[in-house]
Structures are given as C-alpha cells and as structure tokens.
Amino acid sequence: MSDDDDYMNMVIEEAPQKETFTQKKRREQREAEARGRTLSKSERAAQEAARRDEALATSTLNPASKGFQMMAKLGFKPGEALGKRNASDSENDSSKSRAEPLNLIFKENRGGIGLDSEKKRKIREEAEEASKKIKHEEGTYRDRVREERETKRTEAQVRAAQKVAERLDAGEGSDQTKAEDDSKSKEDEPKVKSKPVKLTSQINVLYRGLVREREKHDSDRQARHAMQTSLPSSFFPRAKLPEYDDPTLERDDKKALGQVDHQTSALEIELDDEDEELDAFNALAPSERLHKLVMYLREEHRYCFWCKHAYETEEELEGCPGLTEEDHD
C-alpha cells in the first residue's frame, strides 16, 4: 500500500457552509448601522490623524505620480540625490546628499518655528532644577533630623552628669559636717529645727540649673497644695481659710506683719532673680557643657562618667580609656 492510499493520514476538508438568509440579514443590518452611525469628534480626529500619519510615512517618490515621471525623464533614479554628479565627488559626499524630499510637519498653533524647541528647553531646565531642589531638601532634612537626635541625646547625658556631680558633691559635704553634728549634744540642739535655705547662687554652676528647676517645681507643687487645702472638702475637713492678700503691701510690710515665710521668700527671690553665670553656661553647646562636667568629675572626684566608676587613686584613673564616649567603645 502506498503513502497516497494511507487513509489514516488523509485530511478531509469540510465543505464551506452557505450563509443562511437570517445570517445574511443580520450581517447587512450590522453593516448598515455601522455606515449610518455618526462618528464623534474624537473619533473623526483619530481617523484624520491616522490617515495623515499614513500619508506622511509613504514616500512621495511614487512611480505612478506625474512629478516622478517628469523627473525620471530628466535622468533621476530612485535612491540618488538630485543634480548632476561630478567625477571629483567621492562616495561619502554623495551619501551625505538628501535622497528623499523633506517631510511635511503640520503646525497646530500660531507660534514661531523655534518656539517648540525653546519650550522644551525651558521645561527640561525646570525639571532639572526641581529634581536638584528635591535632592537638596531630602539631604537637608536628614541632616537636620540627625542633628536634633544627637542634640537630644547629648542633653540627656548632660542631665545625667549633673545629677552625678550633685550627688557626689552632696556626699562630700555630708561627710565633712558629720563630725560636727556628732560633737553637738542633744541639749544644745533646738527642739524645732528649720531646714536651712541654701541660695542657688552658692551652688556649682555646672548643675545649678538642675537645682533651680527642681526647686521651682517643688515651689509650684507646694503652692498648688496650699490652694487645695484652703478649700473645704471631704479630703480636708479642717480647711485653712485663705488670708487676705493686700496687693498694695510691699514684701517688707508683709514680712513685718508675719505673712511671709522667711525660707519661702528667700527661695522665691532667688528663683525670680536672673543668673548671668547660669545663662552663660546654658548658652554653651551641649557637647561643651558635657565636656566641662566630665572634666569636673574626673578632677574633683576621680570619677569617670563613661566608665560609671569612681577610682580611688590618680594612678587608677590614668588607666581609663579616655575622655570621650568614643574612647570607651
């Protein structure tokens, strides 16, 4: 059996189905509706643009045109430049010549010829300036956030160093007065002791601001407590009635009448007064204030703020890694 007689590989072509009357009517109806439908303005513009692009993409050197036939009679050949070619002209010169006519460019506005290129140049320059500005602002913002974070961290370290310095100075003061307190007899001691008020101007300027802030907070808290206790309530059944405060009286007159507490008045006067030395210290940079506190702790108490350790001798203190936090990493 030959390959031509192999019925297993035979392809039986189906006979084309004839279009029925109903299908023909529907097709004609769809075509009539498509022809009768009025195109919108955007659709007409799209069709015009498509036809224009197709025409511009087609070469104008059409052999069927009368202009091309006239040029061909004068010796023009497709793909070559116009004009007679001299023997001295090289192939590079002929390749640089234009072999196709200039394409048409439709202008849709009334601007000059170079206006579009000028607008593009300005838009490009504005875009470059905007991108540079955005990058500069991003870098400036990151630097500002990093500086603020470092400043807050240094301020927290300054506050911690002030507390350490105050605690160490208070410990030395208590040790010096301990012998004097033990030598006094109980008979010589008064029955009612009044807490001595130490003026903030006598405190070391390194942590004077911390003490003033704490005293100010305590003074405000006592004032609020006195105001609350002056009003009768279930918590304070024996409320102390507020005394008449004459605003015309001066502080000396109130002191003579016994209306001003000596300790409170001294503290209020001290807190209300300006401290130029403290203002000058607070005007320093946080890093400089921290350096002064670290040096004070090392020189006065042989205490390293970064090691969190008080050395007994100067020789042991010399074994400290350094004066900065980076030296202790």
Short mmCIF file of C-alpha atoms in Angstrom, two decimals, residues 38-308:
data_model
loop_
_atom_site.label_atom_id
_atom_site.label_comp_id
_atom_site.label_asym_id
_atom_site.label_seq_id
_atom_site.Cartn_x
_atom_site.Cartn_y
_atom_site.Cartn_z
CA THR A 38 -22.38 59.39 13.17
CA LEU A 39 -18.79 59.48 14.39
CA SER A 40 -17.92 61.60 17.37
CA LYS A 41 -15.46 64.47 17.22
CA SER A 42 -12.67 62.50 18.87
CA GLU A 43 -13.19 59.53 16.54
CA ARG A 44 -13.07 61.77 13.45
CA ALA A 45 -9.89 63.42 14.76
CA ALA A 46 -8.32 59.99 15.36
CA GLN A 47 -9.17 58.86 11.84
CA GLU A 48 -7.75 62.04 10.35
CA ALA A 49 -4.55 61.68 12.35
CA ALA A 50 -4.20 58.05 11.25
CA ARG A 51 -4.68 58.95 7.58
CA ARG A 52 -2.25 61.85 7.86
CA ASP A 53 0.43 59.71 9.51
CA GLU A 54 -0.03 57.03 6.87
CA ALA A 55 0.33 59.57 4.08
CA LEU A 56 3.40 61.18 5.63
CA ALA A 57 5.02 57.78 6.12
CA THR A 58 4.56 56.97 2.44
CA SER A 59 7.37 58.12 0.18
CA THR A 60 6.44 60.92 -2.18
CA LEU A 61 8.56 59.36 -4.92
CA ASN A 62 5.71 57.30 -6.27
CA PRO A 63 6.40 56.00 -9.79
CA ALA A 64 2.74 56.45 -10.63
CA SER A 65 2.82 60.20 -9.95
CA LYS A 66 3.30 62.61 -12.81
CA GLY A 67 6.08 64.51 -11.00
CA PHE A 68 8.17 61.38 -10.60
CA GLN A 69 7.71 60.54 -14.26
CA MET A 70 8.92 64.01 -15.28
CA MET A 71 11.99 63.69 -13.04
CA ALA A 72 12.71 60.23 -14.45
CA LYS A 73 12.74 61.66 -17.99
CA LEU A 74 15.37 64.17 -16.83
CA GLY A 75 17.63 61.34 -15.60
CA PHE A 76 16.57 60.96 -11.97
CA LYS A 77 16.85 57.50 -10.45
CA PRO A 78 15.27 56.40 -7.13
CA GLY A 79 17.76 56.40 -4.24
CA GLU A 80 20.04 59.03 -5.75
CA ALA A 81 20.39 62.72 -4.99
CA LEU A 82 19.25 65.47 -7.29
CA GLY A 83 21.66 67.20 -9.58
CA LYS A 84 24.47 66.10 -11.80
CA ARG A 85 27.27 64.21 -10.12
CA ASN A 86 30.82 65.28 -10.93
CA ALA A 87 33.73 62.90 -11.28
CA SER A 88 35.57 64.61 -8.40
CA ASP A 89 32.76 63.86 -5.93
CA SER A 90 33.51 60.95 -3.66
CA GLU A 91 31.08 58.35 -2.42
CA ASN A 92 30.94 59.99 1.03
CA ASP A 93 29.76 63.26 -0.48
CA SER A 94 27.03 61.51 -2.41
CA SER A 95 25.90 59.59 0.65
CA LYS A 96 25.52 62.85 2.59
CA SER A 97 23.17 64.28 -0.04
CA ARG A 98 19.44 64.02 0.55
CA ALA A 99 17.80 61.20 -1.39
CA GLU A 100 14.25 61.82 -0.10
CA PRO A 101 12.22 65.02 -0.16
CA LEU A 102 11.60 66.93 3.05
CA ASN A 103 8.74 65.60 5.13
CA LEU A 104 5.84 67.84 5.93
CA ILE A 105 5.32 68.95 9.53
CA PHE A 106 1.89 70.33 10.36
CA LYS A 107 1.79 73.11 12.93
CA GLU A 108 -1.30 73.19 15.08
CA ASN A 109 -0.65 76.60 16.64
CA ARG A 110 0.42 80.08 15.61
CA GLY A 111 3.79 80.04 17.36
CA GLY A 112 7.12 80.60 15.68
CA ILE A 113 9.27 77.87 14.17
CA GLY A 114 11.68 77.63 17.11
CA LEU A 115 9.08 78.09 19.83
CA ASP A 116 8.58 74.39 20.50
CA SER A 117 12.29 73.73 20.97
CA GLU A 118 12.55 76.74 23.32
CA LYS A 119 9.62 75.48 25.38
CA LYS A 120 11.16 72.03 25.57
CA ARG A 121 14.46 73.53 26.73
CA LYS A 122 12.74 75.56 29.47
CA ILE A 123 10.70 72.56 30.61
CA ARG A 124 13.84 70.44 30.75
CA GLU A 125 15.71 73.07 32.78
CA GLU A 126 12.79 73.45 35.20
CA ALA A 127 12.62 69.68 35.66
CA GLU A 128 16.36 69.54 36.39
CA GLU A 129 16.11 72.39 38.91
CA ALA A 130 13.14 70.72 40.61
CA SER A 131 14.99 67.41 40.89
CA LYS A 132 18.07 69.14 42.34
CA LYS A 133 15.90 71.02 44.84
CA ILE A 134 14.17 67.82 45.95
CA LYS A 135 17.50 66.07 46.47
CA HIS A 136 18.86 69.06 48.41
CA GLU A 137 15.76 69.21 50.63
CA GLU A 138 15.97 65.48 51.31
CA GLY A 139 19.62 65.78 52.33
CA THR A 140 18.93 68.86 54.47
CA TYR A 141 16.01 67.14 56.22
CA ARG A 142 18.08 64.05 57.01
CA ASP A 143 20.92 66.18 58.37
CA ARG A 144 18.52 68.24 60.50
CA VAL A 145 16.85 65.15 61.95
CA ARG A 146 20.22 63.58 62.71
CA GLU A 147 21.44 66.77 64.43
CA GLU A 148 18.25 67.04 66.50
CA ARG A 149 18.60 63.41 67.58
CA GLU A 150 22.24 63.92 68.57
CA THR A 151 21.37 67.13 70.46
CA LYS A 152 18.63 65.40 72.47
CA ARG A 153 20.96 62.54 73.29
CA THR A 154 23.71 64.92 74.43
CA GLU A 155 21.23 66.93 76.55
CA ALA A 156 20.17 63.71 78.29
CA GLN A 157 23.83 62.91 79.00
CA VAL A 158 24.37 66.44 80.39
CA ARG A 159 21.42 66.00 82.74
CA ALA A 160 22.73 62.63 83.92
CA ALA A 161 26.20 64.09 84.52
CA GLN A 162 24.67 66.97 86.52
CA LYS A 163 22.87 64.52 88.78
CA VAL A 164 26.08 62.57 89.35
CA ALA A 165 28.03 65.75 90.16
CA GLU A 166 25.35 66.94 92.59
CA ARG A 167 25.22 63.56 94.30
CA LEU A 168 29.00 63.37 94.70
CA ASP A 169 29.25 66.95 95.99
CA ALA A 170 26.42 66.33 98.43
CA GLY A 171 28.16 63.18 99.68
CA GLU A 172 31.38 65.05 100.41
CA GLY A 173 29.50 67.84 102.18
CA SER A 174 27.70 65.39 104.41
CA ASP A 175 30.99 63.69 105.33
CA GLN A 176 32.55 67.00 106.33
CA THR A 177 29.66 68.01 108.57
CA LYS A 178 29.18 64.57 110.09
CA ALA A 179 31.86 65.09 112.76
CA GLU A 180 30.44 68.48 113.73
CA ASP A 181 26.93 67.06 114.10
CA ASP A 182 28.16 64.20 116.29
CA SER A 183 30.07 66.55 118.61
CA LYS A 184 26.96 68.54 119.44
CA SER A 185 24.94 67.35 122.39
CA LYS A 186 21.23 66.83 122.32
CA GLU A 187 20.72 69.58 124.92
CA ASP A 188 22.25 72.20 122.68
CA GLU A 189 20.03 71.21 119.79
CA PRO A 190 16.83 73.25 119.42
CA LYS A 191 13.55 71.47 119.77
CA VAL A 192 12.32 72.61 116.36
CA LYS A 193 14.80 72.60 113.51
CA SER A 194 14.28 74.72 110.48
CA LYS A 195 15.76 73.46 107.26
CA PRO A 196 18.42 75.94 106.13
CA VAL A 197 17.83 77.50 102.78
CA LYS A 198 20.88 77.39 100.55
CA LEU A 199 20.86 80.04 97.88
CA THR A 200 21.22 78.69 94.38
CA SER A 201 23.94 81.24 93.66
CA GLN A 202 26.16 79.31 96.09
CA ILE A 203 25.70 76.06 94.13
CA ASN A 204 28.14 74.99 91.46
CA VAL A 205 27.11 76.43 88.13
CA LEU A 206 27.62 73.06 86.44
CA TYR A 207 24.42 71.68 87.98
CA ARG A 208 22.83 74.89 89.28
CA GLY A 209 20.21 74.83 86.54
CA LEU A 210 19.11 71.35 87.62
CA VAL A 211 18.69 72.51 91.22
CA ARG A 212 16.78 75.64 90.23
CA GLU A 213 14.45 73.61 88.06
CA ARG A 214 13.78 71.18 90.90
CA GLU A 215 13.21 73.97 93.41
CA LYS A 216 10.86 75.71 91.02
CA HIS A 217 8.88 72.51 90.59
CA ASP A 218 8.66 71.97 94.37
CA SER A 219 7.58 75.57 94.91
CA ASP A 220 4.78 75.24 92.38
CA ARG A 221 3.68 71.96 93.91
CA GLN A 222 3.54 73.49 97.39
CA ALA A 223 1.53 76.42 96.06
CA ARG A 224 -0.99 74.06 94.47
CA HIS A 225 -1.20 72.05 97.68
CA ALA A 226 -1.80 75.19 99.74
CA MET A 227 -4.57 76.25 97.39
CA GLN A 228 -6.25 72.85 97.62
CA THR A 229 -6.07 72.71 101.42
CA SER A 230 -7.54 76.20 101.71
CA LEU A 231 -10.85 74.95 100.26
CA PRO A 232 -13.14 72.79 102.45
CA SER A 233 -13.82 69.32 101.09
CA SER A 234 -14.21 65.74 102.20
CA PHE A 235 -10.44 65.28 101.98
CA PHE A 236 -9.64 68.39 104.02
CA PRO A 237 -12.47 68.84 106.59
CA ARG A 238 -10.44 71.39 108.57
CA ALA A 239 -9.60 73.65 105.74
CA LYS A 240 -7.45 76.66 106.35
CA LEU A 241 -9.22 79.77 105.20
CA PRO A 242 -7.19 81.89 102.81
CA GLU A 243 -5.84 85.08 104.29
CA TYR A 244 -6.46 88.44 102.77
CA ASP A 245 -3.63 89.38 100.46
CA ASP A 246 -3.30 93.10 100.03
CA PRO A 247 -1.60 93.74 96.69
CA THR A 248 -0.61 97.25 97.76
CA LEU A 249 1.66 95.96 100.53
CA GLU A 250 5.32 95.50 99.75
CA ARG A 251 7.35 92.46 100.72
CA ASP A 252 8.88 94.23 103.75
CA ASP A 253 5.42 95.17 105.02
CA LYS A 254 4.20 91.60 104.64
CA LYS A 255 7.31 90.41 106.43
CA ALA A 256 6.59 92.79 109.33
CA LEU A 257 3.02 91.50 109.55
CA GLY A 258 4.26 87.91 109.58
CA GLN A 259 2.54 86.96 106.34
CA VAL A 260 5.69 85.82 104.52
CA ASP A 261 7.73 82.75 105.32
CA HIS A 262 11.41 83.62 105.50
CA GLN A 263 12.56 80.48 103.77
CA THR A 264 9.92 80.68 101.06
CA SER A 265 10.54 84.36 100.44
CA ALA A 266 14.28 83.82 100.14
CA LEU A 267 13.76 80.98 97.70
CA GLU A 268 11.24 82.94 95.64
CA ILE A 269 13.55 85.93 95.46
CA GLU A 270 16.43 83.70 94.39
CA LEU A 271 14.38 81.94 91.70
CA ASP A 272 12.95 85.19 90.35
CA ASP A 273 16.35 86.85 90.01
CA GLU A 274 18.36 86.39 86.85
CA ASP A 275 21.56 84.38 86.99
CA GLU A 276 24.00 85.67 84.38
CA GLU A 277 26.57 82.99 85.16
CA LEU A 278 24.00 80.24 84.66
CA ASP A 279 22.71 81.86 81.46
CA ALA A 280 26.25 81.95 80.07
CA PHE A 281 26.73 78.27 80.92
CA ASN A 282 23.42 77.26 79.33
CA ALA A 283 24.32 79.23 76.20
CA LEU A 284 27.19 76.82 75.54
CA ALA A 285 26.75 73.91 73.17
CA PRO A 286 25.55 70.66 74.79
CA SER A 287 28.79 68.90 73.88
CA GLU A 288 30.87 71.63 75.55
CA ARG A 289 28.76 71.54 78.72
CA LEU A 290 29.11 67.77 78.82
CA HIS A 291 32.89 68.07 78.45
CA LYS A 292 33.07 70.51 81.38
CA LEU A 293 31.03 68.17 83.57
CA VAL A 294 33.15 65.15 82.63
CA MET A 295 36.36 67.03 83.43
CA TYR A 296 34.93 68.29 86.74
CA LEU A 297 34.02 64.76 87.82
CA ARG A 298 37.47 63.46 86.92
CA GLU A 299 39.39 66.28 88.60
CA GLU A 300 37.31 66.66 91.76
CA HIS A 301 36.05 63.13 92.43
CA ARG A 302 38.24 60.88 90.23
CA TYR A 303 35.00 59.68 88.67
CA CYS A 304 34.70 58.66 85.03
CA PHE A 305 31.26 59.41 83.66
CA TRP A 306 31.67 56.92 80.81
CA CYS A 307 33.04 54.10 82.97
CA LYS A 308 30.45 54.82 85.72
#
